[in-house]
XYZ file of C-alpha atoms in Angstrom:
753
model
C 18.933 12.831 -22.514
C 17.979 12.557 -18.102
C 17.940 8.748 -17.045
C 14.778 9.928 -15.751
C 13.342 10.664 -18.903
C 11.645 7.617 -19.277
C 10.901 4.885 -15.699
C 8.650 1.262 -16.554
C 8.147 -1.296 -14.319
C 9.310 -5.164 -14.301
C 7.545 -7.052 -12.365
C 10.569 -10.136 -11.296
C 9.238 -13.919 -9.990
C 11.181 -15.516 -7.514
C 12.240 -12.744 -4.900
C 11.100 -13.838 -1.767
C 14.110 -11.518 0.053
C 16.257 -8.536 -0.508
C 19.483 -10.575 -0.750
C 17.532 -11.593 -4.246
C 16.281 -7.779 -4.611
C 20.498 -6.680 -3.865
C 21.778 -8.277 -6.555
C 18.831 -7.985 -9.289
C 19.117 -4.098 -8.890
C 23.868 -4.607 -9.191
C 22.537 -6.291 -12.374
C 20.333 -3.982 -13.654
C 22.675 -0.619 -12.788
C 25.017 -2.669 -15.097
C 22.691 -1.340 -18.259
C 23.707 1.084 -20.956
C 21.190 4.496 -19.628
C 19.654 3.449 -16.342
C 19.262 5.791 -13.823
C 18.145 5.312 -10.266
C 16.293 1.567 -9.575
C 14.624 -0.150 -7.029
C 13.185 -3.277 -6.142
C 10.797 -4.451 -4.047
C 10.656 -8.219 -3.016
C 8.036 -8.194 -0.883
C 6.217 -6.271 -4.530
C 7.396 -8.538 -7.249
C 8.617 -5.490 -8.956
C 10.938 -3.212 -9.399
C 11.372 0.639 -10.844
C 13.190 1.645 -13.446
C 14.482 5.245 -14.234
C 16.050 5.499 -17.821
C 16.462 6.737 -21.129
C 15.664 5.528 -24.610
C 18.597 3.936 -24.899
C 18.728 0.886 -22.449
C 17.672 -1.780 -23.449
C 15.065 -3.535 -21.114
C 14.444 -7.023 -23.157
C 19.137 -6.426 -21.657
C 18.103 -5.968 -18.372
C 15.157 -9.292 -18.646
C 17.806 -11.593 -19.302
C 20.669 -10.297 -17.587
C 17.813 -11.218 -14.253
C 16.501 -14.287 -15.358
C 21.182 -15.318 -15.421
C 20.832 -14.490 -11.184
C 17.781 -17.181 -11.650
C 14.898 -14.665 -11.228
C 11.896 -14.654 -13.625
C 11.094 -11.671 -15.021
C 6.863 -11.702 -16.259
C 6.726 -8.502 -17.725
C 7.615 -5.006 -17.766
C 5.441 -2.212 -19.005
C 6.040 1.829 -18.279
C 5.316 2.999 -14.981
C 1.926 4.470 -15.017
C 0.631 0.684 -16.314
C 0.324 -2.779 -14.866
C 3.309 -4.529 -15.666
C 1.512 -8.057 -15.133
C -0.331 -6.871 -18.251
C 3.047 -6.873 -20.213
C 3.935 -10.882 -20.797
C 6.569 -12.360 -22.464
C 5.650 -14.750 -24.315
C 8.063 -18.120 -23.762
C 10.015 -16.290 -20.720
C 13.113 -15.321 -22.080
C 12.471 -11.588 -22.566
C 9.999 -10.112 -25.879
C 7.252 -8.221 -24.207
C 4.214 -7.590 -26.249
C 3.385 -3.950 -23.683
C 2.137 -1.367 -25.556
C 2.655 2.217 -25.633
C 6.223 2.104 -25.084
C 9.035 3.027 -27.090
C 11.146 -0.247 -28.184
C 13.397 1.334 -30.812
C 16.757 0.738 -29.375
C 20.107 1.065 -31.567
C 20.417 -1.981 -33.267
C 17.124 -3.901 -31.196
C 14.644 -5.713 -33.445
C 11.666 -7.776 -33.404
C 10.858 -9.394 -36.345
C 11.302 -12.941 -35.147
C 14.419 -14.652 -36.875
C 15.744 -11.577 -34.199
C 13.300 -13.178 -31.156
C 14.828 -16.508 -32.262
C 18.489 -15.323 -31.826
C 17.570 -13.582 -28.393
C 15.751 -17.421 -27.185
C 19.272 -19.136 -28.325
C 20.640 -16.382 -25.466
C 18.785 -16.570 -23.004
C 18.662 -20.537 -23.292
C 22.495 -20.077 -23.118
C 23.369 -17.963 -20.437
C 20.136 -20.322 -18.431
C 17.302 -17.841 -18.814
C 15.602 -21.263 -19.329
C 17.199 -22.307 -16.491
C 17.056 -22.536 -13.072
C 14.684 -19.574 -11.743
C 12.826 -18.786 -8.823
C 8.951 -20.069 -10.270
C 5.917 -17.902 -10.992
C 4.789 -16.244 -7.492
C 0.815 -17.655 -9.428
C 0.433 -20.790 -10.251
C -0.628 -24.441 -8.266
C 2.919 -24.776 -5.624
C 4.329 -27.574 -7.414
C 4.460 -26.775 -11.136
C 6.761 -23.668 -9.922
C 10.414 -24.347 -11.061
C 11.333 -23.990 -7.389
C 9.401 -26.226 -6.354
C 10.825 -29.045 -9.447
C 14.312 -28.571 -8.130
C 13.981 -29.447 -4.464
C 11.695 -31.742 -5.265
C 13.926 -33.803 -7.393
C 17.008 -32.737 -5.581
C 15.108 -34.670 -2.671
C 13.894 -37.950 -4.940
C 17.397 -37.997 -5.186
C 18.124 -37.556 -1.903
C 16.085 -40.121 -1.091
C 17.355 -42.259 -3.662
C 21.139 -42.079 -2.560
C 20.258 -43.565 0.955
C 18.428 -45.974 -0.206
C 21.649 -47.399 -2.314
C 23.690 -46.166 0.171
C 21.675 -49.577 2.369
C 21.394 -52.094 -0.291
C 24.969 -50.711 -1.906
C 27.547 -49.729 0.288
C 29.491 -49.447 -2.812
C 27.705 -46.344 -4.109
C 28.503 -44.385 -0.531
C 29.705 -41.590 -0.639
C 29.016 -40.711 -5.104
C 26.029 -41.566 -4.490
C 25.219 -38.856 -1.717
C 27.186 -36.610 -4.067
C 25.329 -36.821 -7.098
C 22.208 -36.157 -5.266
C 23.716 -33.195 -3.575
C 25.195 -31.706 -7.325
C 21.292 -31.651 -8.166
C 20.810 -28.615 -6.120
C 24.072 -27.524 -5.990
C 24.417 -26.707 -9.876
C 21.959 -24.327 -10.197
C 22.720 -22.677 -6.536
C 26.659 -22.542 -8.258
C 25.971 -21.020 -11.098
C 23.445 -18.526 -9.658
C 26.330 -17.424 -7.015
C 28.911 -16.818 -10.037
C 25.514 -15.023 -11.491
C 25.808 -12.599 -9.331
C 29.904 -12.665 -8.109
C 30.375 -11.373 -12.908
C 28.023 -8.198 -11.463
C 30.549 -7.319 -7.846
C 28.152 -9.699 -5.531
C 30.925 -11.903 -4.712
C 29.191 -12.510 -1.381
C 26.231 -13.749 -1.688
C 24.077 -16.215 -0.084
C 24.876 -19.097 -2.757
C 27.352 -18.179 -2.450
C 28.246 -19.647 1.089
C 25.936 -22.580 0.019
C 28.675 -23.151 -2.254
C 31.623 -23.465 -0.221
C 29.643 -25.193 2.881
C 28.476 -27.738 0.144
C 31.074 -28.486 -1.028
C 33.664 -28.579 2.073
C 31.325 -30.929 3.206
C 32.415 -32.885 0.515
C 36.214 -32.849 0.669
C 36.021 -33.621 4.626
C 34.228 -36.502 3.661
C 30.023 -35.488 4.905
C 29.081 -36.152 1.317
C 25.849 -36.284 3.327
C 25.472 -34.502 5.479
C 26.219 -31.875 2.286
C 23.569 -33.555 0.562
C 21.112 -33.082 2.802
C 22.450 -29.519 3.083
C 21.475 -28.210 -0.251
C 18.158 -30.254 -0.106
C 17.562 -27.859 3.675
C 18.287 -24.538 1.500
C 15.927 -25.506 -1.056
C 13.120 -27.228 1.342
C 13.493 -23.410 3.372
C 13.716 -21.426 -0.005
C 10.577 -23.007 -0.920
C 8.740 -21.475 2.379
C 10.155 -18.605 1.869
C 8.540 -18.112 -1.700
C 5.673 -19.633 0.085
C 6.102 -17.273 2.742
C 6.402 -13.577 0.532
C 4.298 -14.664 -1.582
C 1.033 -14.152 0.879
C 2.332 -9.851 1.513
C 2.754 -9.572 -2.584
C -0.906 -11.760 -2.783
C -2.998 -9.943 -0.575
C -2.721 -7.195 -1.654
C -2.965 -7.921 -5.023
C -5.985 -9.371 -4.239
C -8.169 -5.779 -4.761
C -8.264 -6.527 -7.924
C -10.011 -9.813 -7.582
C -12.908 -7.298 -6.935
C -13.468 -5.087 -10.851
C -16.050 -7.527 -12.340
C -13.998 -8.381 -15.853
C -17.456 -7.290 -17.508
C -20.282 -4.595 -16.743
C -23.715 -3.857 -19.485
C -23.260 -0.728 -21.752
C -25.872 1.552 -22.623
C -25.778 2.307 -25.514
C -27.673 3.605 -28.205
C -31.226 2.835 -26.262
C -29.783 -0.721 -25.788
C -27.691 -2.534 -24.136
C -25.260 -4.867 -23.592
C -22.641 -6.754 -22.587
C -18.974 -5.680 -22.498
C -15.451 -5.966 -20.913
C -15.136 -3.090 -18.149
C -11.436 -2.625 -19.383
C -12.834 -1.249 -21.862
C -15.443 1.733 -20.945
C -14.699 5.058 -22.216
C -14.255 8.538 -20.100
C -18.144 9.362 -19.970
C -19.972 6.336 -21.855
C -22.351 5.229 -19.185
C -22.962 1.000 -17.612
C -26.174 -0.606 -15.906
C -25.394 -1.706 -11.831
C -26.853 -4.580 -11.182
C -28.618 -4.674 -7.425
C -25.780 -7.441 -6.212
C -23.025 -6.858 -8.605
C -20.042 -4.760 -8.544
C -19.844 -1.239 -9.967
C -17.017 -2.358 -12.411
C -16.090 1.508 -13.331
C -15.419 4.698 -11.238
C -18.200 7.353 -11.850
C -21.333 9.763 -10.885
C -24.538 8.231 -10.439
C -27.343 9.262 -13.295
C -29.699 7.804 -11.806
C -31.456 5.483 -9.039
C -30.120 5.463 -5.505
C -29.062 2.766 -3.806
C -26.806 2.320 -1.305
C -22.824 0.690 -1.539
C -21.064 -1.240 0.184
C -18.084 1.307 -0.414
C -16.154 -2.226 2.172
C -13.408 -2.774 -0.705
C -11.911 0.754 -1.173
C -12.085 2.598 2.103
C -12.961 -1.026 4.600
C -16.191 0.775 5.865
C -19.026 -1.230 7.185
C -21.384 0.385 6.600
C -22.728 1.179 3.484
C -23.255 4.393 2.034
C -26.543 5.635 1.104
C -25.560 7.113 -2.762
C -28.344 8.419 -5.550
C -27.829 11.112 -8.376
C -23.944 13.328 -8.411
C -22.932 10.927 -5.812
C -19.066 8.880 -6.929
C -18.818 5.232 -6.702
C -15.792 3.688 -7.452
C -14.689 0.385 -9.421
C -15.524 -2.972 -7.083
C -17.857 -1.573 -4.319
C -21.370 -3.077 -4.203
C -23.983 -1.689 -5.998
C -26.660 -3.087 -3.385
C -30.398 -2.289 -4.156
C -31.601 -1.185 -7.058
C -31.041 -0.264 -10.623
C -28.852 2.168 -10.996
C -27.003 4.347 -13.768
C -23.292 4.787 -13.755
C -21.156 7.981 -16.270
C -17.693 6.634 -16.811
C -15.353 9.003 -14.177
C -11.717 6.892 -15.246
C -10.396 4.486 -17.636
C -9.402 0.753 -15.736
C -6.457 1.745 -15.668
C -6.952 5.383 -13.943
C -9.552 2.918 -10.995
C -9.125 3.895 -7.361
C -8.415 -0.630 -7.485
C -5.812 0.219 -9.680
C -3.949 3.742 -8.423
C -4.314 2.092 -4.386
C -2.760 -0.921 -5.875
C -0.387 0.747 -7.742
C 0.214 3.034 -5.151
C 1.012 0.545 -2.506
C 3.792 -1.607 -5.408
C 5.280 1.864 -5.417
C 5.548 2.377 -1.218
C 6.512 -1.158 -0.816
C 9.839 0.021 -3.264
C 10.687 2.838 -0.901
C 12.817 2.193 1.914
C 12.459 2.991 5.223
C 15.136 4.652 7.535
C 15.761 1.036 9.677
C 15.338 -1.024 6.163
C 17.872 0.998 4.379
C 20.249 0.581 7.723
C 19.864 -3.690 7.624
C 21.228 -2.969 3.355
C 24.403 -1.183 4.480
C 24.968 -3.156 7.347
C 24.776 -6.363 5.774
C 27.069 -5.578 3.296
C 29.654 -5.972 5.837
C 28.419 -8.294 7.936
C 27.880 -11.477 5.312
C 31.568 -10.667 4.328
C 32.538 -10.592 8.168
C 30.452 -14.082 8.975
C 33.473 -15.812 6.226
C 36.510 -14.814 8.348
C 34.403 -15.667 11.612
C 33.772 -19.182 9.982
C 37.570 -19.254 8.394
C 39.294 -17.954 11.520
C 37.282 -20.829 13.258
C 38.544 -23.988 10.909
C 42.201 -22.839 10.956
C 43.073 -20.741 13.876
C 42.137 -24.152 16.438
C 44.118 -26.281 14.413
C 47.395 -24.375 14.497
C 47.128 -23.231 17.445
C 46.364 -26.035 19.745
C 46.615 -28.643 16.910
C 43.655 -29.679 17.111
C 41.635 -31.974 14.602
C 41.525 -29.705 11.474
C 38.645 -32.171 9.507
C 36.831 -31.710 12.960
C 37.308 -27.882 12.518
C 36.510 -27.769 9.945
C 32.967 -28.648 9.517
C 32.761 -26.417 12.348
C 33.344 -23.223 10.376
C 31.737 -24.380 7.507
C 28.767 -25.056 10.012
C 28.961 -21.581 10.756
C 29.786 -20.485 7.521
C 26.349 -21.433 7.596
C 24.728 -20.730 9.995
C 25.142 -16.672 8.895
C 23.120 -16.733 6.246
C 21.708 -13.235 6.113
C 18.303 -14.351 5.448
C 16.829 -14.514 8.170
C 17.843 -10.549 9.012
C 17.038 -8.728 5.974
C 13.795 -9.278 5.053
C 13.053 -8.674 9.016
C 12.565 -5.439 7.558
C 10.540 -5.544 4.597
C 8.043 -8.064 5.373
C 7.337 -6.179 8.201
C 6.692 -2.842 6.102
C 5.159 -4.869 3.615
C 2.522 -6.769 5.383
C 2.069 -3.278 7.274
C 0.844 -1.177 4.046
C -1.032 -4.042 2.699
C -2.904 -3.888 5.675
C -3.646 -0.502 6.394
C -3.717 0.130 2.188
C -7.184 -3.098 2.421
C -8.798 -0.897 5.146
C -8.490 2.548 3.149
C -4.780 4.044 4.652
C -2.467 4.073 2.445
C 1.276 5.497 3.285
C 3.417 5.986 0.641
C 6.808 4.503 1.783
C 8.051 2.423 3.979
C 10.127 6.161 5.744
C 5.810 6.595 5.830
C 5.094 3.329 8.302
C 8.249 3.923 10.397
C 7.583 8.363 10.358
C 4.139 7.885 12.041
C 4.742 5.772 15.169
C 7.553 8.711 16.098
C 4.730 11.553 15.664
C 4.093 13.639 18.256
C 1.464 16.341 17.668
C -1.755 15.569 14.936
C -2.171 19.131 13.207
C -6.437 18.610 11.931
C -8.017 20.909 9.203
C -11.618 21.467 10.075
C -13.543 21.834 6.851
C -13.774 18.586 5.560
C -11.483 17.653 7.975
C -12.293 17.157 11.805
C -16.169 18.280 10.293
C -18.255 16.292 7.181
C -17.897 19.869 5.239
C -21.317 20.129 5.225
C -23.214 21.988 7.068
C -26.351 20.349 8.973
C -29.818 21.882 10.564
C -29.083 21.426 14.662
C -31.860 23.614 15.442
C -35.094 24.917 14.586
C -37.260 27.242 15.884
C -40.981 27.883 15.663
C -42.918 30.587 16.928
C -46.275 30.439 16.892
C -46.019 27.044 14.621
C -44.683 23.757 14.970
C -41.099 23.115 14.028
C -42.158 20.663 11.413
C -44.583 23.381 10.450
C -41.327 25.885 9.920
C -39.078 23.341 7.957
C -42.041 22.876 5.608
C -41.777 26.379 4.561
C -38.027 26.772 4.385
C -37.824 23.229 2.424
C -40.709 24.534 -0.123
C -38.490 27.904 -0.490
C -35.275 26.040 -0.879
C -36.343 23.603 -3.851
C -34.245 22.823 -6.962
C -31.977 24.941 -5.258
C -27.774 23.822 -4.675
C -26.528 25.766 -2.317
C -24.977 24.258 0.891
C -27.690 25.332 3.447
C -30.976 24.677 1.332
C -29.377 21.836 0.794
C -28.860 20.771 4.482
C -32.633 22.110 5.348
C -33.814 19.825 2.594
C -31.773 16.243 4.051
C -33.438 17.317 7.261
C -36.537 17.627 5.557
C -36.438 14.261 3.716
C -35.216 13.154 7.662
C -37.907 13.738 8.931
C -40.758 13.034 5.654
C -41.482 16.157 5.861
C -42.730 15.855 1.813
C -43.078 19.884 0.994
C -44.230 21.472 -2.187
C -42.255 23.812 -4.499
C -43.000 27.501 -3.445
C -43.510 29.310 -6.293
C -42.528 33.996 -7.457
C -39.377 32.195 -5.245
C -36.178 34.596 -6.384
C -32.930 35.008 -4.344
C -31.739 38.657 -3.436
C -28.351 38.557 -3.186
C -26.251 38.887 0.783
C -29.747 38.273 1.918
C -32.145 36.052 1.138
C -34.764 33.975 -1.313
C -38.464 35.142 -1.163
C -41.763 33.386 -2.966
C -45.520 32.418 -2.013
C -46.615 29.196 -0.538
C -50.801 30.090 -1.307
C -51.550 33.131 -0.352
C -48.375 33.865 2.675
C -45.476 35.880 1.339
C -42.377 34.405 2.320
C -38.167 35.649 2.997
C -35.968 33.245 4.332
C -32.915 34.420 5.084
C -29.957 36.613 7.428
C -31.312 37.473 10.289
C -29.933 41.522 9.898
C -32.424 41.400 6.116
C -34.921 39.503 7.930
C -35.490 42.448 11.078
C -36.081 45.220 7.727
C -39.158 42.996 7.580
C -40.243 41.591 10.175
C -40.058 43.304 13.978
C -38.458 40.522 16.286
C -40.421 39.133 19.326
C -38.555 40.244 22.585
C -35.630 37.127 23.416
C -35.460 37.006 19.290
C -31.856 38.157 19.382
C -30.252 36.634 22.849
C -31.160 33.527 21.602
C -29.458 34.132 17.896
C -27.207 35.764 19.615
C -26.328 32.346 21.226
C -27.219 30.158 18.575
C -24.335 32.243 17.260
C -21.644 31.841 19.899
C -22.290 28.417 20.066
C -20.942 28.496 16.034
C -23.573 28.109 14.102
C -25.072 29.447 11.104
C -29.228 31.492 11.639
C -31.894 31.838 9.258
C -35.177 33.842 10.267
C -37.599 32.480 8.232
C -40.536 35.229 7.943
C -44.319 34.257 6.609
C -46.643 37.638 6.349
C -44.261 40.220 7.444
C -43.943 37.807 11.002
C -41.103 35.967 12.423
C -42.038 32.448 11.398
C -38.779 31.018 13.050
C -35.360 30.625 13.260
C -33.470 27.290 12.022
C -29.602 26.436 12.483
C -27.376 24.891 10.311
C -23.861 24.163 11.315
C -21.680 21.853 9.307
C -21.283 19.126 12.697
C -18.075 17.235 13.451
C -17.927 13.466 11.823
C -19.681 11.454 13.991
C -15.896 10.081 15.199
C -14.107 13.057 15.427
C -14.000 13.298 19.293
C -13.501 9.089 19.600
C -9.883 9.666 17.255
C -8.986 12.610 19.676
C -8.871 10.521 22.484
C -7.306 7.798 20.525
C -3.999 10.902 19.501
C -3.968 12.470 23.147
C -4.353 7.928 24.952
C -0.340 7.219 22.635
C 0.538 10.402 23.698
C 0.002 12.409 20.613
C -1.529 16.247 21.622
C -4.189 17.876 18.830
C -4.914 21.088 17.394
C -7.707 22.938 14.708
C -5.621 24.806 11.936
C -8.830 26.331 10.303
C -9.041 29.421 8.056
C -12.767 29.989 9.506
C -13.775 32.390 12.307
C -13.155 31.867 15.226
C -15.955 32.148 17.100
C -17.339 28.983 14.327
C -13.939 27.317 15.386
C -13.679 27.703 19.260
C -17.503 25.822 19.063
C -16.152 23.415 17.370
C -12.816 22.710 18.708
C -14.635 22.424 22.422
C -16.965 19.979 21.885
C -13.923 18.122 20.852
C -11.348 19.066 23.869
C -8.468 20.446 22.242
C -6.520 23.829 21.138
C -7.447 25.402 17.673
C -6.576 28.134 15.375
C -8.783 29.540 14.047
C -8.888 32.922 10.596
C -5.442 31.544 9.319
C -4.142 31.948 5.428
C -2.717 28.409 4.125
C 0.357 29.727 4.698
C -0.029 30.828 8.471
C -1.070 26.888 8.698
C 2.762 26.368 7.263
C 3.856 28.803 9.454
C 2.253 27.512 12.927
C 3.339 23.563 11.601
C 7.665 24.932 11.212
C 6.890 26.770 14.192
C 5.912 23.458 16.012
C 8.584 21.558 14.439
C 11.650 23.458 15.191
C 9.915 23.264 19.366
C 11.425 19.355 19.009
C 7.736 17.979 17.355
C 6.945 15.012 15.721
C 4.457 16.518 13.275
C 1.895 15.106 11.013
C -0.836 17.781 9.332
C -4.509 15.804 8.535
C -6.054 18.672 5.961
C -8.152 18.067 2.447
C -5.195 17.594 -0.218
C -5.186 21.307 -1.351
C -5.900 24.497 0.363
C -3.929 22.486 3.010
C -0.975 21.392 0.241
C 1.999 24.518 2.188
C 0.864 22.469 5.365
C 0.972 19.388 3.856
C 4.400 19.821 2.909
C 5.762 22.168 5.367
C 4.794 18.954 8.173
C 7.063 15.905 8.983
C 4.170 13.325 7.407
C 0.856 14.731 5.301
C -2.333 13.785 5.612
C -5.222 13.613 3.266
C -8.488 12.918 3.932
C -10.818 11.917 1.171
C -13.197 9.368 -0.799
C -10.786 7.755 -2.989
C -10.314 11.232 -4.337
C -7.310 11.903 -6.822
C -6.434 14.089 -4.203
C -6.251 11.843 -1.272
C -4.467 9.508 -3.423
C -1.590 11.535 -5.159
C -1.254 14.485 -2.165
C 0.714 13.706 1.012
C 2.668 11.255 2.871
C -0.628 9.432 3.316
C -4.880 9.193 3.177
C -7.370 7.885 5.001
C -9.602 6.979 1.989
C -12.472 6.450 4.164
C -12.638 10.770 6.077
C -12.516 8.427 9.199
C -10.501 10.028 12.606
C -10.454 7.289 14.080
C -8.087 6.407 11.355
C -5.092 8.851 11.837
C -4.883 7.191 15.453
C -5.189 3.890 13.786
C -2.075 4.445 11.636
C 0.442 5.675 14.108
C -0.993 2.958 16.090
C -0.097 0.402 12.968
C 3.202 2.289 13.091
C 4.203 1.606 15.622
C 3.103 -2.759 15.244
C 5.607 -2.729 12.560
C 8.163 -1.770 14.502
C 7.937 -4.296 17.158
C 7.118 -6.903 15.487
C 10.915 -5.779 13.242
C 12.904 -5.581 16.755
C 11.043 -9.311 17.665
C 12.600 -10.081 13.771
C 15.080 -8.975 14.441
C 16.218 -10.769 17.265
C 14.671 -13.430 16.116
C 17.664 -13.632 13.602
C 19.821 -12.237 15.183
C 19.645 -13.998 18.928
C 18.991 -17.992 16.846
C 22.458 -18.134 15.078
C 24.259 -16.615 18.148
C 22.024 -19.570 19.720
C 23.534 -21.985 17.040
C 27.303 -20.291 17.391
C 27.954 -21.278 20.482
C 26.137 -24.639 20.042
C 28.140 -25.601 16.990
C 32.211 -23.743 18.396
C 31.005 -26.194 21.453
C 30.786 -29.688 19.079
C 27.766 -30.049 19.938
C 25.071 -28.578 16.607
C 26.629 -29.975 12.549
C 25.564 -29.263 9.333
C 22.166 -30.782 10.062
C 21.237 -27.747 12.586
C 23.356 -25.551 10.772
C 20.844 -25.289 8.169
C 17.705 -25.506 9.414
C 19.077 -22.500 11.981
C 19.737 -20.560 8.527
C 16.268 -21.617 7.333
C 13.956 -22.162 10.647
C 15.488 -18.103 11.027
C 13.875 -16.664 7.644
C 10.691 -18.508 7.705
C 9.491 -17.244 11.703
C 10.146 -14.028 11.030
C 9.024 -14.039 7.937
C 5.759 -15.509 9.816
C 5.794 -13.267 12.626
C 6.321 -10.572 9.763
C 2.741 -12.434 7.994
C 1.490 -11.568 11.456
C 0.938 -8.051 10.102
C -1.908 -9.219 7.031
C -4.491 -9.449 9.858
C -4.202 -5.895 11.329
C -7.787 -4.670 12.227
C -7.494 -0.297 13.096
C -9.543 -0.058 16.857
C -13.094 -0.025 16.864
């Protein structure tokens, strides 16, 4: 059986840093049938590839022994948030997942036995607390408060009953240290003896042995406070993306059998018709059946300007209907709507480590044992070599042990990456993993598709030339012929007429002539609208008209000639125009030192006309394999290439590039095909991704400098005798909180205006 045949995502509470993730990863891999394991402390999730022999409840219990709580699990395509454990002991109730494990039953007696076993294993003991709900209600907060009260009581007893010192402080220390030591022991049993809990336990017990019980109790309390603060900071990154889920309303107005009734949004089926009132959020992805309104799509695309939409247009769950009542046909189930897919993709992205993050993880495996060795040398070398007091140098060695805790170092990279992925997703820029985010900052060249990427993908009327008639009359006659047509050029003409407030009457006897155009009658007037060559066979062109048509064609425009009663009545030129922000987007990339090139299958004349207006190079009349070859050639020349396209006909080139970026409006293609996706279709967001990537890497460098810099300063001051155990734990806790808070600044990142 292939271990990757099944994939399950666990929701784990209290997992605040990469050190937590490493322990959970190791414990999970020890279970039978488990293949790949990807853990994201920032998302609070774990993705496990496994076969049918794997006991998922056993994995939950193993994680519980480490001091964490599995809130639920579900197949990778579903949300583990919906699969809740009963009583926290690992009985899971998600539907659609095969739990027919050997020797594993779900009867009441089995549940009771597992509950007792979990209790004995410590699953109901110390955990890291829920990620939701009030802070004081978490197990971590309760333990910190209990330890603080015990420390305060010990201090008062020592003041009024001196005989209780040091025993009162030892008891206060034990309140917090026993759960920490249990976690250290559980980690050691799975082959991870060098954890933060181990360092803390050794330092606290060592301090008691040398008579520093008061400091030992204070250090344990400060450690718990630091963990609590770390959890709060990590929770911000988690909440920032999960908050998107609250944008989708819980109920919907279902239209059925001529009646409208309110139903839960999650029960809506494909093809169902729903009614959305002005001011309501749309409860499901769908297509407008009737009604025209403005839709605020900021929750999905980050675009602040509402879009005008009518029958046939797609709408997304969580967006806001502003103007009028609309009827919508549901096109995606609740678990597959745009918001759900964005959340799922970001969580999956947070499970994929960036190269820098993998290096830091690898480095930390050697760093922690190295710190323990240095602490040991500090404790024993001076007394042995110089005859210095043992208690003084053991004290300093214990302080070095605390200073060297790797938490701040290991959290420095994943915290920044998680915050950036969340910030990007909330603004319509999806990046699938830390490797993609890191790679975007190194891009030196961007290869753009033309149609639908640099341009809107829809022709618009650019020129109207009336011959013997006004522009308005020419457009009105042309629009009358095209009424009811769905051809892209016809839609361009009808759209221009609507924009100008021209209400054209439909022509009579309308007939399409293949390869030429369309004929019809407006009253007594016989009309033809079509290609210049076909029009020339029906009417004599006045002097200069052919030159004018040639000039319009030279600008990459398609020209239709209107003939009325065998006389030329006017010209209408159309072109797929560049997006409004295309020029700005290319300029922004240039300012970042990134060059741009257009790769298109369109004709050279049209491509050149668009490229000149954008100030970029163009390579035209390319087949998909040609685009792939050109991208490969650019990479071979030493360029770091990003390919931007629609994710379908550009698939070979997207795969060949260092980073593939899909342009789209929340479609399956935009979300699933490439390494990254620009949901709102803004060209400037490609540059925005590069800027965000570079800001993230700068933030990571700052975090590493803070983590290592503070440790270096306090190690020196500790050896010199300036600082002791209290400042040591504050150095570690402070560095962890500082780097996490610094990373969280990226949550407020916004793309350039």
